[in-house]
Every structure is written in C-alpha cells, then in structure tokens.
PDB file of C-alpha atoms and ligand atoms in Angstrom:
ATOM      1  CA  MET A   7      25.769  60.691  36.427  1.00  0.00           C
ATOM      2  CA  ALA A   8      27.013  59.360  39.722  1.00  0.00           C
ATOM      3  CA  PRO A   9      30.239  61.111  40.955  1.00  0.00           C
ATOM      4  CA  MET A  10      33.366  59.350  39.765  1.00  0.00           C
ATOM      5  CA  ARG A  11      36.750  59.131  41.318  1.00  0.00           C
ATOM      6  CA  LEU A  12      39.235  60.186  38.590  1.00  0.00           C
ATOM      7  CA  LEU A  13      42.944  60.384  38.133  1.00  0.00           C
ATOM      8  CA  VAL A  14      44.397  62.859  35.613  1.00  0.00           C
ATOM      9  CA  VAL A  15      48.007  62.233  34.648  1.00  0.00           C
ATOM     10  CA  GLU A  16      49.203  65.346  32.887  1.00  0.00           C
ATOM     11  CA  ASP A  17      52.317  67.472  33.278  1.00  0.00           C
ATOM     12  CA  GLU A  18      51.290  70.600  31.514  1.00  0.00           C
ATOM     13  CA  PRO A  19      49.879  72.858  34.348  1.00  0.00           C
ATOM     14  CA  LYS A  20      47.379  74.695  32.201  1.00  0.00           C
ATOM     15  CA  MET A  21      45.925  71.545  30.802  1.00  0.00           C
ATOM     16  CA  ALA A  22      46.013  69.817  34.176  1.00  0.00           C
ATOM     17  CA  ARG A  23      44.135  72.723  35.877  1.00  0.00           C
ATOM     18  CA  MET A  24      41.536  72.948  33.127  1.00  0.00           C
ATOM     19  CA  LEU A  25      40.839  69.167  33.392  1.00  0.00           C
ATOM     20  CA  GLN A  26      40.710  69.196  37.166  1.00  0.00           C
ATOM     21  CA  ARG A  27      38.481  72.177  37.328  1.00  0.00           C
ATOM     22  CA  GLY A  28      36.203  71.041  34.613  1.00  0.00           C
ATOM     23  CA  LEU A  29      35.738  67.526  35.984  1.00  0.00           C
ATOM     24  CA  ALA A  30      35.353  68.816  39.526  1.00  0.00           C
ATOM     25  CA  GLU A  31      32.593  71.146  38.343  1.00  0.00           C
ATOM     26  CA  GLU A  32      30.723  68.102  37.065  1.00  0.00           C
ATOM     27  CA  GLY A  33      30.855  66.741  40.642  1.00  0.00           C
ATOM     28  CA  HIS A  34      33.665  64.311  40.250  1.00  0.00           C
ATOM     29  CA  GLN A  35      36.575  63.773  42.604  1.00  0.00           C
ATOM     30  CA  VAL A  36      39.791  64.431  40.800  1.00  0.00           C
ATOM     31  CA  ASP A  37      43.447  63.701  41.689  1.00  0.00           C
ATOM     32  CA  VAL A  38      46.243  64.984  39.391  1.00  0.00           C
ATOM     33  CA  CYS A  39      49.710  63.534  38.965  1.00  0.00           C
ATOM     34  CA  GLY A  40      52.367  65.355  36.904  1.00  0.00           C
ATOM     35  CA  THR A  41      54.912  62.552  36.466  1.00  0.00           C
ATOM     36  CA  ALA A  42      54.807  58.882  35.477  1.00  0.00           C
ATOM     37  CA  GLU A  43      56.628  57.977  38.710  1.00  0.00           C
ATOM     38  CA  ALA A  44      53.892  59.550  40.871  1.00  0.00           C
ATOM     39  CA  ALA A  45      51.031  58.174  38.770  1.00  0.00           C
ATOM     40  CA  LEU A  46      52.433  54.599  38.845  1.00  0.00           C
ATOM     41  CA  SER A  47      51.767  53.939  42.484  1.00  0.00           C
ATOM     42  CA  GLN A  48      48.889  56.379  42.801  1.00  0.00           C
ATOM     43  CA  ALA A  49      46.677  54.396  40.355  1.00  0.00           C
ATOM     44  CA  LEU A  50      47.594  51.145  42.052  1.00  0.00           C
ATOM     45  CA  GLU A  51      46.727  52.408  45.499  1.00  0.00           C
ATOM     46  CA  VAL A  52      43.404  54.188  44.814  1.00  0.00           C
ATOM     47  CA  PRO A  53      40.441  52.510  43.205  1.00  0.00           C
ATOM     48  CA  TYR A  54      39.733  55.070  40.436  1.00  0.00           C
ATOM     49  CA  ASP A  55      36.791  54.800  38.115  1.00  0.00           C
ATOM     50  CA  VAL A  56      38.552  56.195  35.062  1.00  0.00           C
ATOM     51  CA  VAL A  57      42.141  57.453  34.418  1.00  0.00           C
ATOM     52  CA  VAL A  58      42.932  60.190  31.909  1.00  0.00           C
ATOM     53  CA  LEU A  59      46.576  59.644  30.861  1.00  0.00           C
ATOM     54  CA  ASP A  60      48.693  62.068  28.776  1.00  0.00           C
ATOM     55  CA  TRP A  61      51.146  60.364  26.391  1.00  0.00           C
ATOM     56  CA  GLY A  62      54.006  62.765  26.953  1.00  0.00           C
ATOM     57  CA  LEU A  63      55.243  62.967  30.499  1.00  0.00           C
ATOM     58  CA  PRO A  64      58.489  64.451  31.712  1.00  0.00           C
ATOM     59  CA  ASP A  65      59.896  61.249  33.107  1.00  0.00           C
ATOM     60  CA  GLY A  66      58.679  58.734  30.569  1.00  0.00           C
ATOM     61  CA  ASP A  67      55.754  58.219  28.291  1.00  0.00           C
ATOM     62  CA  GLY A  68      52.173  57.393  29.202  1.00  0.00           C
ATOM     63  CA  VAL A  69      52.084  54.321  27.044  1.00  0.00           C
ATOM     64  CA  SER A  70      54.974  52.622  28.976  1.00  0.00           C
ATOM     65  CA  LEU A  71      53.214  53.555  32.207  1.00  0.00           C
ATOM     66  CA  LEU A  72      50.016  52.004  30.833  1.00  0.00           C
ATOM     67  CA  ARG A  73      51.799  48.807  29.964  1.00  0.00           C
ATOM     68  CA  THR A  74      53.243  48.642  33.432  1.00  0.00           C
ATOM     69  CA  TRP A  75      49.858  49.145  35.040  1.00  0.00           C
ATOM     70  CA  ARG A  76      48.268  46.439  32.877  1.00  0.00           C
ATOM     71  CA  ALA A  77      51.214  44.068  33.601  1.00  0.00           C
ATOM     72  CA  ARG A  78      50.426  44.605  37.343  1.00  0.00           C
ATOM     73  CA  GLY A  79      46.756  43.667  36.783  1.00  0.00           C
ATOM     74  CA  LEU A  80      45.310  47.227  36.895  1.00  0.00           C
ATOM     75  CA  GLN A  81      42.027  47.056  35.072  1.00  0.00           C
ATOM     76  CA  VAL A  82      40.805  50.714  35.326  1.00  0.00           C
ATOM     77  CA  PRO A  83      39.557  52.167  32.063  1.00  0.00           C
ATOM     78  CA  VAL A  84      42.114  54.523  30.589  1.00  0.00           C
ATOM     79  CA  LEU A  85      41.580  57.421  28.251  1.00  0.00           C
ATOM     80  CA  LEU A  86      44.839  58.250  26.540  1.00  0.00           C
ATOM     81  CA  LEU A  87      45.560  61.897  25.465  1.00  0.00           C
ATOM     82  CA  THR A  88      48.084  62.740  22.795  1.00  0.00           C
ATOM     83  CA  ALA A  89      49.092  65.534  20.505  1.00  0.00           C
ATOM     84  CA  ARG A  90      49.914  62.840  17.882  1.00  0.00           C
ATOM     85  CA  GLY A  91      47.035  61.445  16.096  1.00  0.00           C
ATOM     86  CA  THR A  92      48.483  59.043  13.438  1.00  0.00           C
ATOM     87  CA  THR A  93      46.922  55.706  13.028  1.00  0.00           C
ATOM     88  CA  GLY A  94      50.099  53.972  14.061  1.00  0.00           C
ATOM     89  CA  GLU A  95      50.156  55.845  17.362  1.00  0.00           C
ATOM     90  CA  LYS A  96      46.509  55.097  18.045  1.00  0.00           C
ATOM     91  CA  VAL A  97      47.178  51.433  17.497  1.00  0.00           C
ATOM     92  CA  THR A  98      50.156  51.475  19.822  1.00  0.00           C
ATOM     93  CA  GLY A  99      48.095  53.213  22.549  1.00  0.00           C
ATOM     94  CA  LEU A 100      45.187  50.880  22.210  1.00  0.00           C
ATOM     95  CA  ARG A 101      47.429  47.798  22.140  1.00  0.00           C
ATOM     96  CA  ALA A 102      49.173  48.983  25.272  1.00  0.00           C
ATOM     97  CA  GLY A 103      45.856  48.712  27.056  1.00  0.00           C
ATOM     98  CA  ALA A 104      44.159  52.113  26.468  1.00  0.00           C
ATOM     99  CA  ASP A 105      40.329  51.937  26.282  1.00  0.00           C
ATOM    100  CA  ASP A 106      39.844  55.123  24.361  1.00  0.00           C
ATOM    101  CA  TYR A 107      41.959  57.819  22.676  1.00  0.00           C
ATOM    102  CA  LEU A 108      41.631  61.565  22.311  1.00  0.00           C
ATOM    103  CA  VAL A 109      43.856  63.774  20.172  1.00  0.00           C
ATOM    104  CA  LYS A 110      44.823  67.276  21.457  1.00  0.00           C
ATOM    105  CA  PRO A 111      43.516  69.810  21.158  1.00  0.00           C
ATOM    106  CA  PHE A 112      40.024  68.708  22.101  1.00  0.00           C
ATOM    107  CA  ALA A 113      36.899  70.279  23.484  1.00  0.00           C
ATOM    108  CA  PHE A 114      36.342  69.567  27.144  1.00  0.00           C
ATOM    109  CA  GLU A 115      32.826  68.363  26.503  1.00  0.00           C
ATOM    110  CA  GLU A 116      34.209  65.603  24.275  1.00  0.00           C
ATOM    111  CA  LEU A 117      36.619  64.438  27.000  1.00  0.00           C
ATOM    112  CA  LEU A 118      33.842  64.467  29.475  1.00  0.00           C
ATOM    113  CA  ALA A 119      31.546  62.374  27.317  1.00  0.00           C
ATOM    114  CA  ARG A 120      34.264  59.823  26.710  1.00  0.00           C
ATOM    115  CA  VAL A 121      35.195  59.590  30.375  1.00  0.00           C
ATOM    116  CA  GLU A 122      31.555  59.110  31.229  1.00  0.00           C
ATOM    117  CA  ALA A 123      31.129  56.467  28.507  1.00  0.00           C
ATOM    118  CA  LEU A 124      34.206  54.546  29.793  1.00  0.00           C
ATOM    119  CA  ASP A 125      32.703  54.564  33.354  1.00  0.00           C
ATOM    120  CA  ARG A 126      29.366  53.327  32.096  1.00  0.00           C
ATOM    121  CA  ARG A 127      31.043  50.475  30.097  1.00  0.00           C
ATOM    122  CA  SER A 128      32.867  49.258  33.156  1.00  0.00           C
ATOM    123  CA  ALA A 129      29.806  49.620  35.446  1.00  0.00           C
ATOM    124  CA  PRO A 130      28.567  46.606  37.398  1.00  0.00           C
ATOM    125  CA  GLY A 131      26.447  44.135  35.609  1.00  0.00           C
ATOM    126  CA  GLU A 132      29.051  43.419  32.985  1.00  0.00           C
ATOM    127  CA  VAL A 133      30.232  39.858  32.734  1.00  0.00           C
ATOM    128  CA  SER A 134      33.434  40.339  34.611  1.00  0.00           C
ATOM    129  CA  GLY A 135      32.814  38.221  37.645  1.00  0.00           C
ATOM    130  CA  GLN A 136      34.906  35.124  38.271  1.00  0.00           C
ATOM    131  CA  ALA A 137      34.279  32.607  40.981  1.00  0.00           C
ATOM    132  CA  LEU A 138      36.853  32.394  43.702  1.00  0.00           C
ATOM    133  CA  GLY A 139      35.676  29.888  46.194  1.00  0.00           C
ATOM    134  CA  ASP A 140      32.457  31.273  47.623  1.00  0.00           C
ATOM    135  CA  VAL A 141      33.121  34.828  46.462  1.00  0.00           C
ATOM    136  CA  GLN A 142      32.822  36.527  43.064  1.00  0.00           C
ATOM    137  CA  LEU A 143      35.907  38.425  41.856  1.00  0.00           C
ATOM    138  CA  ASP A 144      34.955  41.312  39.642  1.00  0.00           C
ATOM    139  CA  VAL A 145      38.192  41.829  37.729  1.00  0.00           C
ATOM    140  CA  ARG A 146      37.005  44.842  35.897  1.00  0.00           C
ATOM    141  CA  ARG A 147      36.071  46.724  39.095  1.00  0.00           C
ATOM    142  CA  ARG A 148      38.583  45.054  41.357  1.00  0.00           C
ATOM    143  CA  ALA A 149      35.876  44.039  43.670  1.00  0.00           C
ATOM    144  CA  LEU A 150      35.068  41.077  45.840  1.00  0.00           C
ATOM    145  CA  ARG A 151      31.431  40.194  46.325  1.00  0.00           C
ATOM    146  CA  ARG A 152      29.480  37.639  48.283  1.00  0.00           C
ATOM    147  CA  GLY A 153      25.722  37.950  48.313  1.00  0.00           C
ATOM    148  CA  GLU A 154      24.940  41.546  49.146  1.00  0.00           C
ATOM    149  CA  ARG A 155      28.359  42.369  50.433  1.00  0.00           C
ATOM    150  CA  GLU A 156      31.076  43.948  48.331  1.00  0.00           C
ATOM    151  CA  VAL A 157      34.457  45.452  48.943  1.00  0.00           C
ATOM    152  CA  THR A 158      36.788  47.177  46.422  1.00  0.00           C
ATOM    153  CA  LEU A 159      40.404  46.206  46.305  1.00  0.00           C
ATOM    154  CA  THR A 160      43.289  48.693  45.800  1.00  0.00           C
ATOM    155  CA  GLY A 161      45.510  47.985  42.822  1.00  0.00           C
ATOM    156  CA  ARG A 162      48.150  46.438  44.949  1.00  0.00           C
ATOM    157  CA  GLU A 163      45.716  44.216  46.814  1.00  0.00           C
ATOM    158  CA  PHE A 164      44.211  43.163  43.574  1.00  0.00           C
ATOM    159  CA  ALA A 165      47.628  42.444  42.006  1.00  0.00           C
ATOM    160  CA  LEU A 166      48.612  40.434  45.084  1.00  0.00           C
ATOM    161  CA  LEU A 167      45.427  38.420  44.986  1.00  0.00           C
ATOM    162  CA  MET A 168      45.816  37.709  41.271  1.00  0.00           C
ATOM    163  CA  GLU A 169      49.418  36.649  41.749  1.00  0.00           C
ATOM    164  CA  LEU A 170      48.552  34.231  44.507  1.00  0.00           C
ATOM    165  CA  ARG A 171      45.560  32.916  42.482  1.00  0.00           C
ATOM    166  CA  ALA A 172      47.821  32.453  39.419  1.00  0.00           C
ATOM    167  CA  LEU A 173      49.907  29.897  41.454  1.00  0.00           C
ATOM    168  CA  GLY A 174      46.884  27.695  42.055  1.00  0.00           C
ATOM    169  CA  GLY A 175      47.626  26.896  45.629  1.00  0.00           C
ATOM    170  CA  ASP A 176      51.374  26.662  45.269  1.00  0.00           C
ATOM    171  CA  THR A 177      53.390  28.793  47.727  1.00  0.00           C
ATOM    172  CA  ALA A 178      54.508  32.304  46.550  1.00  0.00           C
ATOM    173  CA  THR A 179      57.703  33.367  48.251  1.00  0.00           C
ATOM    174  CA  ARG A 180      57.808  36.934  49.659  1.00  0.00           C
ATOM    175  CA  SER A 181      60.526  37.886  47.250  1.00  0.00           C
ATOM    176  CA  ARG A 182      58.451  36.641  44.299  1.00  0.00           C
ATOM    177  CA  LEU A 183      55.436  38.675  45.509  1.00  0.00           C
ATOM    178  CA  LEU A 184      57.594  41.760  46.033  1.00  0.00           C
ATOM    179  CA  LEU A 185      58.986  41.490  42.534  1.00  0.00           C
ATOM    180  CA  LYS A 186      55.596  40.794  40.864  1.00  0.00           C
ATOM    181  CA  VAL A 187      53.398  43.203  42.710  1.00  0.00           C
ATOM    182  CA  TRP A 188      55.821  45.962  43.723  1.00  0.00           C
ATOM    183  CA  GLY A 189      58.231  45.594  40.878  1.00  0.00           C
ATOM    184  CA  GLY A 190      61.151  47.916  40.866  1.00  0.00           C
ATOM    185  CA  ASP A 191      59.391  50.692  42.804  1.00  0.00           C
ATOM    186  CA  PHE A 192      59.773  49.226  46.207  1.00  0.00           C
ATOM    187  CA  GLU A 193      62.879  48.926  48.230  1.00  0.00           C
ATOM    188  CA  GLY A 194      62.792  47.124  51.443  1.00  0.00           C
ATOM    189  CA  THR A 195      61.878  43.920  53.156  1.00  0.00           C
ATOM    190  CA  GLY A 196      59.000  41.477  52.674  1.00  0.00           C
ATOM    191  CA  ASN A 197      57.151  43.107  55.523  1.00  0.00           C
ATOM    192  CA  VAL A 198      55.065  45.078  53.046  1.00  0.00           C
ATOM    193  CA  VAL A 199      53.834  41.728  51.750  1.00  0.00           C
ATOM    194  CA  ASP A 200      52.653  40.771  55.162  1.00  0.00           C
ATOM    195  CA  VAL A 201      50.903  44.085  55.644  1.00  0.00           C
ATOM    196  CA  TYR A 202      49.020  43.743  52.351  1.00  0.00           C
ATOM    197  CA  VAL A 203      48.125  40.055  53.031  1.00  0.00           C
ATOM    198  CA  GLY A 204      46.577  41.454  56.243  1.00  0.00           C
ATOM    199  CA  TYR A 205      44.497  43.948  54.292  1.00  0.00           C
ATOM    200  CA  LEU A 206      43.355  41.243  51.833  1.00  0.00           C
ATOM    201  CA  ARG A 207      42.415  38.868  54.643  1.00  0.00           C
ATOM    202  CA  ALA A 208      40.377  41.676  56.299  1.00  0.00           C
ATOM    203  CA  LYS A 209      38.574  42.337  53.031  1.00  0.00           C
ATOM    204  CA  LEU A 210      37.791  38.700  52.478  1.00  0.00           C
ATOM    205  CA  GLU A 211      36.484  38.527  55.987  1.00  0.00           C
ATOM    206  CA  ARG A 212      34.390  41.626  55.434  1.00  0.00           C
ATOM    207  CA  VAL A 213      32.506  40.007  52.449  1.00  0.00           C
ATOM    208  CA  GLY A 214      32.085  36.857  54.507  1.00  0.00           C
ATOM    209  CA  ALA A 215      34.235  34.526  52.547  1.00  0.00           C
ATOM    210  CA  THR A 216      34.540  31.137  54.083  1.00  0.00           C
ATOM    211  CA  ALA A 217      36.028  29.115  51.219  1.00  0.00           C
ATOM    212  CA  VAL A 218      39.006  31.420  50.340  1.00  0.00           C
ATOM    213  CA  GLU A 219      41.941  31.697  52.653  1.00  0.00           C
ATOM    214  CA  ILE A 220      45.451  33.071  52.431  1.00  0.00           C
ATOM    215  CA  GLU A 221      47.686  30.668  54.346  1.00  0.00           C
ATOM    216  CA  ALA A 222      51.106  31.674  55.686  1.00  0.00           C
ATOM    217  CA  VAL A 223      53.799  29.237  54.953  1.00  0.00           C
ATOM    218  CA  ARG A 224      56.275  29.844  57.655  1.00  0.00           C
ATOM    219  CA  GLY A 225      59.571  31.408  56.651  1.00  0.00           C
ATOM    220  CA  VAL A 226      58.631  31.227  52.963  1.00  0.00           C
ATOM    221  CA  GLY A 227      55.575  33.167  51.963  1.00  0.00           C
ATOM    222  CA  TYR A 228      51.870  32.639  51.240  1.00  0.00           C
ATOM    223  CA  ARG A 229      49.505  30.492  49.372  1.00  0.00           C
ATOM    224  CA  LEU A 230      45.901  30.888  48.350  1.00  0.00           C
ATOM    225  CA  LEU A 231      43.550  28.074  49.457  1.00  0.00           C
ATOM    226  CA  VAL A 232      40.301  27.897  47.656  1.00  0.00           C
ATOM    227  CA  ARG A 233      37.752  25.268  48.523  1.00  0.00           C
ATOM    228  CA  ALA A 234      35.055  24.442  45.995  1.00  0.00           C
TER     229      ALA A 234
HETATM  230 CA1   CA B 330      52.378  66.213  28.379  1.00  0.00          CA
END
C-alpha cells in the first residue's frame, strides 16, 4: 500500500489520537482537525487521498461540512464516522456525498481496510478524465495531465478552475469567484483571486498546456479560454 495523505476530522481527543497513531503506524501522513471550521479550509487547501470525517463536531455537523465541500467541487473520498447507525442516517450521509460509512464503535482494522479501499477506488486509471483543451482534467483526483506530465490542484485551485470552466468562456467577476470559491469563509479583497489565478496559470504551464488559458479581463475578472 503506497503511503496516503489523510485528513482526520474528529473532536474527541482519544479517538483522534488513536486514528492518527494507527494510520501513521501504517506509514500514512495524517493531519487532524478538531472543528468543522478548521477542516473546511484544510481539506480545500491540501490534496488529501482520503478524509475520515466524524459526524458530530463541536461547531457543526460533519454532514453539513461534507455538503459544503462537495458544493465547492471537492471530490476527495470521504469515510463518515458516526455513533448513529440508523438507515435514515446512513442515507443522509451518503446523499450528502460520503463514499462510505462506519458506525462507532469500530475496530481500527476495519477503518483501515475501508480507507484503503476508498483510495484504491479513486486511484488513477478510472474514467474520470475530461478534456480541457489539450490537457486532461482528472476530476476525481483534482489533477491536470498532458502526456507524461501531471500536477495536482489544491481544492481552491480546482474549485476556481471548475467555476471558470462552468462559464464557458464568459467573464467571471472577482466578486463572483470570491463568493463561489471562498464562500463565506473569506473576508477581504479580490486579490486572493489574482493570487490563485497565478497558481493555476503556473500549473497549466507546468503540464505544458498550450490550448487552455486564463485571460484577465481588465477591471472585471477572468475568463477561461479553451481552444479545440
Ligand atoms: Ca465527535
């Protein structure tokens, strides 16, 4: 099993420590967030392989957080943990975008097996590539590919690209992009949009894209130009 980069969102210290220790012992790199607020941006910034998400969090519930992630275009596989195991709750969790579901208490080995299965399912080779000009956009893994070259996008970069693409060449204003990609959790000016457009342009350049370009529309925002 190749090492995975994992995010554990769990507020109970004992459980969080047990998961972090156990997964790290398997050779994986594990980050832990104890609140929904911290986890919201953490998962959008870091390209995790799998997220383990507890339903009950001190500042909200995991299912609402999951809906927000999915609405922002985050495609990472999510294993939802809960103390509640009724059919209705499982359905709610899965409909919110969870890929799998585990009821507490559980054996660590089962969690590990499920996390590994989620990672395998989302591994490259799946039909998740979409053409974007002369690059392939792997939505599942948030990656851009051209030939042998590949770069992974962070959640924000990916959400920004998807938002620009959704407009099909029309101009997206900075305020629209701020709202759609950063939502309520960013206060400030549109400068952050310019910074992230810079990151995206650098990554497009790194894979050698020639038919995809993010064009600045002076004083307004940006638009995505894709040549066939
Ligand atoms: Ca909890």
